[in-house]
């Protein structure tokens, strides 16, 4: 059982998943991609032809789903690793993620998973530093220029990325915002190992590693 958590937030394409995964590997900690959970709920709602704007119905469904994120993203045992990255999910996930009851269900699982880890967990998302783990060992906010973020998204169009960012920062339930005490790292033009080193350096300087 461990409550050691490095919490990482940031907008789409800021490098969260790549940096968090590399950091977890470097530390020998677990890695949790919380965005995959909201995508998994969205996929399940679309699969059942639910109206994603029907908040009570989607929340009821979310409560029943067995979701894993590692090594594969699965919903009730079905591998949806690729299916959660489609345009359909990109469009609908913002609505599902704005549903406070869905969030409550996901946040409870995230806290439990981190508590169950032996060593520690690197967790990335939109509300991890502000809502899910406000007392994290270290909080990091990643940014990057709009051009670079759009480039990194590859398959997803720049307009879709911009629309998700707008929805994530302006929603009422747990909007994306920078925690006051977060280490802010601009990843524009930087390699992943370089960003990981900066975070490791911060951990060391605070005597946390
Ligand atoms: O694809 P990208 O890495 O930008 O996003 P993601 O981490 O896969 O998350 C997909 C969507 O889930 C985001 O646009 C948010 O709407 C939502 N999300 C959230 O609300 N809270 C989190 N902790 C993680 C993701």
PDB file of C-alpha atoms and ligand atoms in Angstrom:
ATOM      1  CA  UNK A   1       0.000   0.000   0.000  1.00  0.00           C
ATOM      2  CA  UNK A   2       1.381   3.396  -0.970  1.00  0.00           C
ATOM      3  CA  UNK A   3       0.003   6.885  -1.259  1.00  0.00           C
ATOM      4  CA  UNK A   4       3.050   8.288  -3.079  1.00  0.00           C
ATOM      5  CA  UNK A   5       1.763  10.029  -6.172  1.00  0.00           C
ATOM      6  CA  UNK A   6       3.245  12.286  -8.814  1.00  0.00           C
ATOM      7  CA  UNK A   7       0.299  14.157 -10.313  1.00  0.00           C
ATOM      8  CA  UNK A   8       0.572  15.558 -13.836  1.00  0.00           C
ATOM      9  CA  UNK A   9      -1.999  17.765 -15.581  1.00  0.00           C
ATOM     10  CA  UNK A  10      -2.003  19.686 -18.835  1.00  0.00           C
ATOM     11  CA  UNK A  11      -3.905  20.241 -22.074  1.00  0.00           C
ATOM     12  CA  UNK A  12      -4.059  17.856 -25.050  1.00  0.00           C
ATOM     13  CA  UNK A  13      -0.679  17.298 -26.688  1.00  0.00           C
ATOM     14  CA  UNK A  14       1.329  18.821 -23.831  1.00  0.00           C
ATOM     15  CA  UNK A  15       3.221  15.520 -23.508  1.00  0.00           C
ATOM     16  CA  UNK A  16       1.496  14.209 -20.382  1.00  0.00           C
ATOM     17  CA  UNK A  17       1.145  10.550 -21.333  1.00  0.00           C
ATOM     18  CA  UNK A  18       4.637  10.186 -22.788  1.00  0.00           C
ATOM     19  CA  UNK A  19       6.347  12.034 -19.959  1.00  0.00           C
ATOM     20  CA  UNK A  20       4.283  10.314 -17.243  1.00  0.00           C
ATOM     21  CA  UNK A  21       4.980   6.866 -18.713  1.00  0.00           C
ATOM     22  CA  UNK A  22       8.736   7.548 -18.981  1.00  0.00           C
ATOM     23  CA  UNK A  23       8.858   8.996 -15.475  1.00  0.00           C
ATOM     24  CA  UNK A  24       7.017   5.993 -14.029  1.00  0.00           C
ATOM     25  CA  UNK A  25       9.473   3.652 -15.751  1.00  0.00           C
ATOM     26  CA  UNK A  26      12.441   5.629 -14.461  1.00  0.00           C
ATOM     27  CA  UNK A  27      11.124   5.512 -10.884  1.00  0.00           C
ATOM     28  CA  UNK A  28       9.801   1.941 -11.060  1.00  0.00           C
ATOM     29  CA  UNK A  29       6.344   3.248 -10.195  1.00  0.00           C
ATOM     30  CA  UNK A  30       2.942   2.409 -11.689  1.00  0.00           C
ATOM     31  CA  UNK A  31       1.446   4.671 -14.369  1.00  0.00           C
ATOM     32  CA  UNK A  32      -2.205   5.682 -14.602  1.00  0.00           C
ATOM     33  CA  UNK A  33      -3.691   7.347 -17.714  1.00  0.00           C
ATOM     34  CA  UNK A  34      -6.984   8.743 -16.414  1.00  0.00           C
ATOM     35  CA  UNK A  35      -7.975  10.101 -19.836  1.00  0.00           C
ATOM     36  CA  UNK A  36      -8.254   6.497 -21.020  1.00  0.00           C
ATOM     37  CA  UNK A  37     -10.920   5.952 -18.335  1.00  0.00           C
ATOM     38  CA  UNK A  38     -13.125   8.819 -19.578  1.00  0.00           C
ATOM     39  CA  UNK A  39     -12.562   7.586 -23.117  1.00  0.00           C
ATOM     40  CA  UNK A  40     -13.553   4.042 -22.063  1.00  0.00           C
ATOM     41  CA  UNK A  41     -16.838   5.251 -20.531  1.00  0.00           C
ATOM     42  CA  UNK A  42     -17.507   7.284 -23.685  1.00  0.00           C
ATOM     43  CA  UNK A  43     -16.827   4.274 -25.897  1.00  0.00           C
ATOM     44  CA  UNK A  44     -19.235   2.156 -23.812  1.00  0.00           C
ATOM     45  CA  UNK A  45     -21.980   4.804 -23.984  1.00  0.00           C
ATOM     46  CA  UNK A  46     -21.637   5.062 -27.784  1.00  0.00           C
ATOM     47  CA  UNK A  47     -21.498   1.269 -28.083  1.00  0.00           C
ATOM     48  CA  UNK A  48     -24.857   1.078 -26.328  1.00  0.00           C
ATOM     49  CA  UNK A  49     -26.257   3.925 -28.436  1.00  0.00           C
ATOM     50  CA  UNK A  50     -26.831   6.078 -25.369  1.00  0.00           C
ATOM     51  CA  UNK A  51     -27.229   9.831 -25.776  1.00  0.00           C
ATOM     52  CA  UNK A  52     -23.992  11.034 -24.124  1.00  0.00           C
ATOM     53  CA  UNK A  53     -25.861  14.157 -22.976  1.00  0.00           C
ATOM     54  CA  UNK A  54     -28.217  11.965 -20.919  1.00  0.00           C
ATOM     55  CA  UNK A  55     -26.163  12.467 -17.750  1.00  0.00           C
ATOM     56  CA  UNK A  56     -28.050  10.099 -15.400  1.00  0.00           C
ATOM     57  CA  UNK A  57     -28.022   7.245 -17.941  1.00  0.00           C
ATOM     58  CA  UNK A  58     -24.295   7.633 -18.671  1.00  0.00           C
ATOM     59  CA  UNK A  59     -23.497   7.862 -14.953  1.00  0.00           C
ATOM     60  CA  UNK A  60     -25.507   4.694 -14.258  1.00  0.00           C
ATOM     61  CA  UNK A  61     -23.610   2.914 -17.017  1.00  0.00           C
ATOM     62  CA  UNK A  62     -20.219   4.202 -15.786  1.00  0.00           C
ATOM     63  CA  UNK A  63     -20.861   2.763 -12.333  1.00  0.00           C
ATOM     64  CA  UNK A  64     -21.350  -0.733 -13.743  1.00  0.00           C
ATOM     65  CA  UNK A  65     -18.266  -0.848 -16.003  1.00  0.00           C
ATOM     66  CA  UNK A  66     -15.139  -2.805 -15.144  1.00  0.00           C
ATOM     67  CA  UNK A  67     -12.317  -0.712 -16.648  1.00  0.00           C
ATOM     68  CA  UNK A  68      -8.587  -1.414 -16.880  1.00  0.00           C
ATOM     69  CA  UNK A  69      -6.008   0.916 -18.413  1.00  0.00           C
ATOM     70  CA  UNK A  70      -2.835  -1.208 -18.288  1.00  0.00           C
ATOM     71  CA  UNK A  71      -1.443  -2.981 -20.179  1.00  0.00           C
ATOM     72  CA  UNK A  72      -4.528  -2.677 -22.388  1.00  0.00           C
ATOM     73  CA  UNK A  73      -7.552  -0.461 -22.052  1.00  0.00           C
ATOM     74  CA  UNK A  74     -10.461  -2.831 -21.483  1.00  0.00           C
ATOM     75  CA  UNK A  75     -14.150  -2.426 -20.707  1.00  0.00           C
ATOM     76  CA  UNK A  76     -15.804  -5.464 -19.153  1.00  0.00           C
ATOM     77  CA  UNK A  77     -12.941  -7.589 -20.499  1.00  0.00           C
ATOM     78  CA  UNK A  78     -13.103  -6.299 -24.093  1.00  0.00           C
ATOM     79  CA  UNK A  79      -9.951  -4.699 -25.516  1.00  0.00           C
ATOM     80  CA  UNK A  80     -10.870  -1.140 -26.594  1.00  0.00           C
ATOM     81  CA  UNK A  81      -7.312   0.257 -26.699  1.00  0.00           C
ATOM     82  CA  UNK A  82      -7.669   1.437 -30.303  1.00  0.00           C
ATOM     83  CA  UNK A  83     -11.405   2.091 -30.331  1.00  0.00           C
ATOM     84  CA  UNK A  84     -11.168   4.781 -27.625  1.00  0.00           C
ATOM     85  CA  UNK A  85      -9.027   6.951 -29.958  1.00  0.00           C
ATOM     86  CA  UNK A  86     -11.576   7.406 -32.774  1.00  0.00           C
ATOM     87  CA  UNK A  87     -12.993  10.782 -33.861  1.00  0.00           C
ATOM     88  CA  UNK A  88     -16.378   9.753 -32.491  1.00  0.00           C
ATOM     89  CA  UNK A  89     -14.878   9.331 -29.030  1.00  0.00           C
ATOM     90  CA  UNK A  90     -12.819  12.548 -29.373  1.00  0.00           C
ATOM     91  CA  UNK A  91     -16.066  14.435 -29.977  1.00  0.00           C
ATOM     92  CA  UNK A  92     -18.170  12.825 -27.242  1.00  0.00           C
ATOM     93  CA  UNK A  93     -15.576  12.491 -24.459  1.00  0.00           C
ATOM     94  CA  UNK A  94     -15.813  16.173 -23.475  1.00  0.00           C
ATOM     95  CA  UNK A  95     -19.514  15.741 -22.701  1.00  0.00           C
ATOM     96  CA  UNK A  96     -18.961  12.568 -20.691  1.00  0.00           C
ATOM     97  CA  UNK A  97     -16.014  14.105 -18.803  1.00  0.00           C
ATOM     98  CA  UNK A  98     -18.178  17.083 -17.810  1.00  0.00           C
ATOM     99  CA  UNK A  99     -20.653  14.741 -16.078  1.00  0.00           C
ATOM    100  CA  UNK A 100     -20.015  15.134 -12.304  1.00  0.00           C
ATOM    101  CA  UNK A 101     -21.385  11.675 -11.444  1.00  0.00           C
ATOM    102  CA  UNK A 102     -19.131   9.987 -13.989  1.00  0.00           C
ATOM    103  CA  UNK A 103     -16.212  11.942 -12.545  1.00  0.00           C
ATOM    104  CA  UNK A 104     -17.053  10.849  -8.989  1.00  0.00           C
ATOM    105  CA  UNK A 105     -17.038   7.215 -10.080  1.00  0.00           C
ATOM    106  CA  UNK A 106     -13.690   7.530 -11.907  1.00  0.00           C
ATOM    107  CA  UNK A 107     -11.995   9.582  -9.161  1.00  0.00           C
ATOM    108  CA  UNK A 108     -12.910   7.001  -6.496  1.00  0.00           C
ATOM    109  CA  UNK A 109     -11.274   4.276  -8.611  1.00  0.00           C
ATOM    110  CA  UNK A 110      -8.177   6.391  -9.280  1.00  0.00           C
ATOM    111  CA  UNK A 111      -7.645   7.014  -5.554  1.00  0.00           C
ATOM    112  CA  UNK A 112      -8.165   3.350  -4.714  1.00  0.00           C
ATOM    113  CA  UNK A 113      -5.742   2.133  -7.398  1.00  0.00           C
ATOM    114  CA  UNK A 114      -3.022   4.519  -6.232  1.00  0.00           C
ATOM    115  CA  UNK A 115      -3.566   3.506  -2.600  1.00  0.00           C
ATOM    116  CA  UNK A 116      -3.203  -0.172  -3.568  1.00  0.00           C
ATOM    117  CA  UNK A 117       0.167   0.326  -5.318  1.00  0.00           C
ATOM    118  CA  UNK A 118       3.237  -0.961  -3.491  1.00  0.00           C
ATOM    119  CA  UNK A 119       5.690   1.790  -4.380  1.00  0.00           C
ATOM    120  CA  UNK A 120       4.052   4.811  -5.990  1.00  0.00           C
ATOM    121  CA  UNK A 121       2.016   5.957  -8.984  1.00  0.00           C
ATOM    122  CA  UNK A 122       2.475   8.586 -11.669  1.00  0.00           C
ATOM    123  CA  UNK A 123      -1.033   9.778 -12.559  1.00  0.00           C
ATOM    124  CA  UNK A 124      -1.877  12.064 -15.464  1.00  0.00           C
ATOM    125  CA  UNK A 125      -5.066  13.830 -16.528  1.00  0.00           C
ATOM    126  CA  UNK A 126      -6.856  17.157 -16.215  1.00  0.00           C
ATOM    127  CA  UNK A 127      -7.891  17.326 -12.538  1.00  0.00           C
ATOM    128  CA  UNK A 128      -5.201  15.197 -10.915  1.00  0.00           C
ATOM    129  CA  UNK A 129      -3.256  17.983  -9.203  1.00  0.00           C
ATOM    130  CA  UNK A 130      -6.337  20.008  -8.257  1.00  0.00           C
ATOM    131  CA  UNK A 131      -9.037  17.494  -7.302  1.00  0.00           C
ATOM    132  CA  UNK A 132      -7.921  13.875  -7.283  1.00  0.00           C
ATOM    133  CA  UNK A 133      -4.574  14.145  -5.462  1.00  0.00           C
ATOM    134  CA  UNK A 134      -4.254  17.700  -4.088  1.00  0.00           C
ATOM    135  CA  UNK A 135      -1.731  16.389  -1.527  1.00  0.00           C
ATOM    136  CA  UNK A 136       0.436  14.599  -4.136  1.00  0.00           C
ATOM    137  CA  UNK A 137       4.163  14.142  -3.499  1.00  0.00           C
ATOM    138  CA  UNK A 138       4.796  16.380  -6.518  1.00  0.00           C
ATOM    139  CA  UNK A 139       2.440  18.242  -8.844  1.00  0.00           C
ATOM    140  CA  UNK A 140       3.423  19.029 -12.417  1.00  0.00           C
ATOM    141  CA  UNK A 141       1.637  21.132 -15.040  1.00  0.00           C
ATOM    142  CA  UNK A 142       2.836  20.518 -18.604  1.00  0.00           C
ATOM    143  CA  UNK A 143       2.310  23.042 -21.390  1.00  0.00           C
ATOM    144  CA  UNK A 144       3.448  23.431 -24.998  1.00  0.00           C
ATOM    145  CA  UNK A 145       2.755  25.875 -27.826  1.00  0.00           C
ATOM    146  CA  UNK A 146      -0.555  25.427 -29.661  1.00  0.00           C
ATOM    147  CA  UNK A 147       1.331  24.564 -32.895  1.00  0.00           C
ATOM    148  CA  UNK A 148       3.404  21.864 -31.245  1.00  0.00           C
ATOM    149  CA  UNK A 149       0.416  20.401 -29.381  1.00  0.00           C
ATOM    150  CA  UNK A 150      -1.566  20.142 -32.642  1.00  0.00           C
ATOM    151  CA  UNK A 151       1.428  18.519 -34.364  1.00  0.00           C
ATOM    152  CA  UNK A 152       1.859  15.934 -31.606  1.00  0.00           C
ATOM    153  CA  UNK A 153      -1.774  14.849 -31.775  1.00  0.00           C
ATOM    154  CA  UNK A 154      -1.149  13.294 -35.196  1.00  0.00           C
ATOM    155  CA  UNK A 155      -4.506  11.812 -36.200  1.00  0.00           C
ATOM    156  CA  UNK A 156      -6.717  14.274 -34.321  1.00  0.00           C
ATOM    157  CA  UNK A 157      -7.347  17.562 -36.138  1.00  0.00           C
ATOM    158  CA  UNK A 158      -6.148  20.855 -34.653  1.00  0.00           C
ATOM    159  CA  UNK A 159      -9.756  22.058 -34.420  1.00  0.00           C
ATOM    160  CA  UNK A 160     -10.793  18.954 -32.464  1.00  0.00           C
ATOM    161  CA  UNK A 161      -7.882  19.437 -30.034  1.00  0.00           C
ATOM    162  CA  UNK A 162      -8.793  23.118 -29.607  1.00  0.00           C
ATOM    163  CA  UNK A 163     -12.448  22.263 -29.003  1.00  0.00           C
ATOM    164  CA  UNK A 164     -11.556  19.679 -26.318  1.00  0.00           C
ATOM    165  CA  UNK A 165      -9.183  22.111 -24.599  1.00  0.00           C
ATOM    166  CA  UNK A 166     -11.880  24.783 -24.553  1.00  0.00           C
ATOM    167  CA  UNK A 167     -14.440  22.330 -23.114  1.00  0.00           C
ATOM    168  CA  UNK A 168     -11.981  20.995 -20.511  1.00  0.00           C
ATOM    169  CA  UNK A 169     -10.978  24.443 -19.223  1.00  0.00           C
ATOM    170  CA  UNK A 170     -14.446  26.005 -19.148  1.00  0.00           C
ATOM    171  CA  UNK A 171     -16.596  23.172 -17.754  1.00  0.00           C
ATOM    172  CA  UNK A 172     -18.082  23.477 -14.281  1.00  0.00           C
ATOM    173  CA  UNK A 173     -16.993  20.062 -12.946  1.00  0.00           C
ATOM    174  CA  UNK A 174     -13.242  19.909 -12.204  1.00  0.00           C
ATOM    175  CA  UNK A 175     -12.002  22.137 -15.035  1.00  0.00           C
ATOM    176  CA  UNK A 176      -8.376  21.901 -16.172  1.00  0.00           C
ATOM    177  CA  UNK A 177      -6.391  24.530 -14.282  1.00  0.00           C
ATOM    178  CA  UNK A 178      -2.896  24.964 -12.998  1.00  0.00           C
ATOM    179  CA  UNK A 179      -2.466  24.199  -9.273  1.00  0.00           C
ATOM    180  CA  UNK A 180      -0.746  27.065  -7.408  1.00  0.00           C
ATOM    181  CA  UNK A 181       2.088  24.825  -6.208  1.00  0.00           C
ATOM    182  CA  UNK A 182       2.649  22.876  -9.441  1.00  0.00           C
ATOM    183  CA  UNK A 183       6.015  22.691 -11.184  1.00  0.00           C
ATOM    184  CA  UNK A 184       5.211  24.234 -14.584  1.00  0.00           C
ATOM    185  CA  UNK A 185       7.156  22.752 -17.494  1.00  0.00           C
ATOM    186  CA  UNK A 186       6.909  24.041 -21.069  1.00  0.00           C
ATOM    187  CA  UNK A 187       7.735  21.015 -23.242  1.00  0.00           C
ATOM    188  CA  UNK A 188       7.850  22.921 -26.563  1.00  0.00           C
ATOM    189  CA  UNK A 189      10.853  21.729 -28.571  1.00  0.00           C
ATOM    190  CA  UNK A 190      12.103  19.514 -25.759  1.00  0.00           C
ATOM    191  CA  UNK A 191      12.854  15.790 -25.790  1.00  0.00           C
ATOM    192  CA  UNK A 192      11.064  13.498 -23.326  1.00  0.00           C
ATOM    193  CA  UNK A 193      14.222  12.455 -21.382  1.00  0.00           C
ATOM    194  CA  UNK A 194      15.053  16.128 -20.861  1.00  0.00           C
ATOM    195  CA  UNK A 195      11.620  16.819 -19.324  1.00  0.00           C
ATOM    196  CA  UNK A 196      11.871  13.671 -17.182  1.00  0.00           C
ATOM    197  CA  UNK A 197      15.281  14.867 -15.913  1.00  0.00           C
ATOM    198  CA  UNK A 198      13.813  18.216 -14.911  1.00  0.00           C
ATOM    199  CA  UNK A 199      11.060  16.510 -12.901  1.00  0.00           C
ATOM    200  CA  UNK A 200      13.592  14.117 -11.321  1.00  0.00           C
ATOM    201  CA  UNK A 201      15.724  17.137 -10.411  1.00  0.00           C
ATOM    202  CA  UNK A 202      12.757  18.787  -8.750  1.00  0.00           C
ATOM    203  CA  UNK A 203      12.028  15.629  -6.758  1.00  0.00           C
ATOM    204  CA  UNK A 204      15.663  15.454  -5.635  1.00  0.00           C
ATOM    205  CA  UNK A 205      15.834  19.135  -4.689  1.00  0.00           C
ATOM    206  CA  UNK A 206      12.784  18.699  -2.499  1.00  0.00           C
ATOM    207  CA  UNK A 207      14.287  15.524  -1.019  1.00  0.00           C
ATOM    208  CA  UNK A 208      11.397  13.490  -2.410  1.00  0.00           C
ATOM    209  CA  UNK A 209      13.282  10.880  -4.429  1.00  0.00           C
TER     210      UNK A 209
HETATM  211  O1  LIG B   1      -5.859  12.704 -25.937  1.00  0.00           O
HETATM  212  P1  LIG B   1      -5.415  13.508 -24.772  1.00  0.00           P
HETATM  213  O2  LIG B   1      -4.145  13.005 -24.133  1.00  0.00           O
HETATM  214  O3  LIG B   1      -5.420  14.950 -25.027  1.00  0.00           O
HETATM  215  O4  LIG B   1      -6.550  13.370 -23.702  1.00  0.00           O
HETATM  216  P2  LIG B   1      -6.856  12.199 -22.702  1.00  0.00           P
HETATM  217  O5  LIG B   1      -5.905  12.305 -21.574  1.00  0.00           O
HETATM  218  O6  LIG B   1      -6.946  10.917 -23.442  1.00  0.00           O
HETATM  219  O7  LIG B   1      -8.294  12.640 -22.167  1.00  0.00           O
HETATM  220  C1  LIG B   1      -9.416  12.677 -23.022  1.00  0.00           C
HETATM  221  C2  LIG B   1     -10.461  13.596 -22.401  1.00  0.00           C
HETATM  222  O8  LIG B   1     -10.844  13.058 -21.126  1.00  0.00           O
HETATM  223  C3  LIG B   1     -10.004  15.022 -22.109  1.00  0.00           C
HETATM  224  O9  LIG B   1     -10.159  15.886 -23.226  1.00  0.00           O
HETATM  225  C4  LIG B   1     -10.909  15.407 -20.952  1.00  0.00           C
HETATM  226  O10 LIG B   1     -12.158  15.837 -21.419  1.00  0.00           O
HETATM  227  C5  LIG B   1     -11.125  14.104 -20.218  1.00  0.00           C
HETATM  228  N1  LIG B   1     -10.315  13.951 -19.005  1.00  0.00           N
HETATM  229  C6  LIG B   1     -10.761  14.540 -17.847  1.00  0.00           C
HETATM  230  O11 LIG B   1     -11.774  15.232 -17.863  1.00  0.00           O
HETATM  231  N2  LIG B   1     -10.114  14.347 -16.670  1.00  0.00           N
HETATM  232  C7  LIG B   1      -9.010  13.608 -16.618  1.00  0.00           C
HETATM  233  N3  LIG B   1      -8.412  13.419 -15.444  1.00  0.00           N
HETATM  234  C8  LIG B   1      -8.503  13.023 -17.788  1.00  0.00           C
HETATM  235  C9  LIG B   1      -9.169  13.227 -18.990  1.00  0.00           C
END
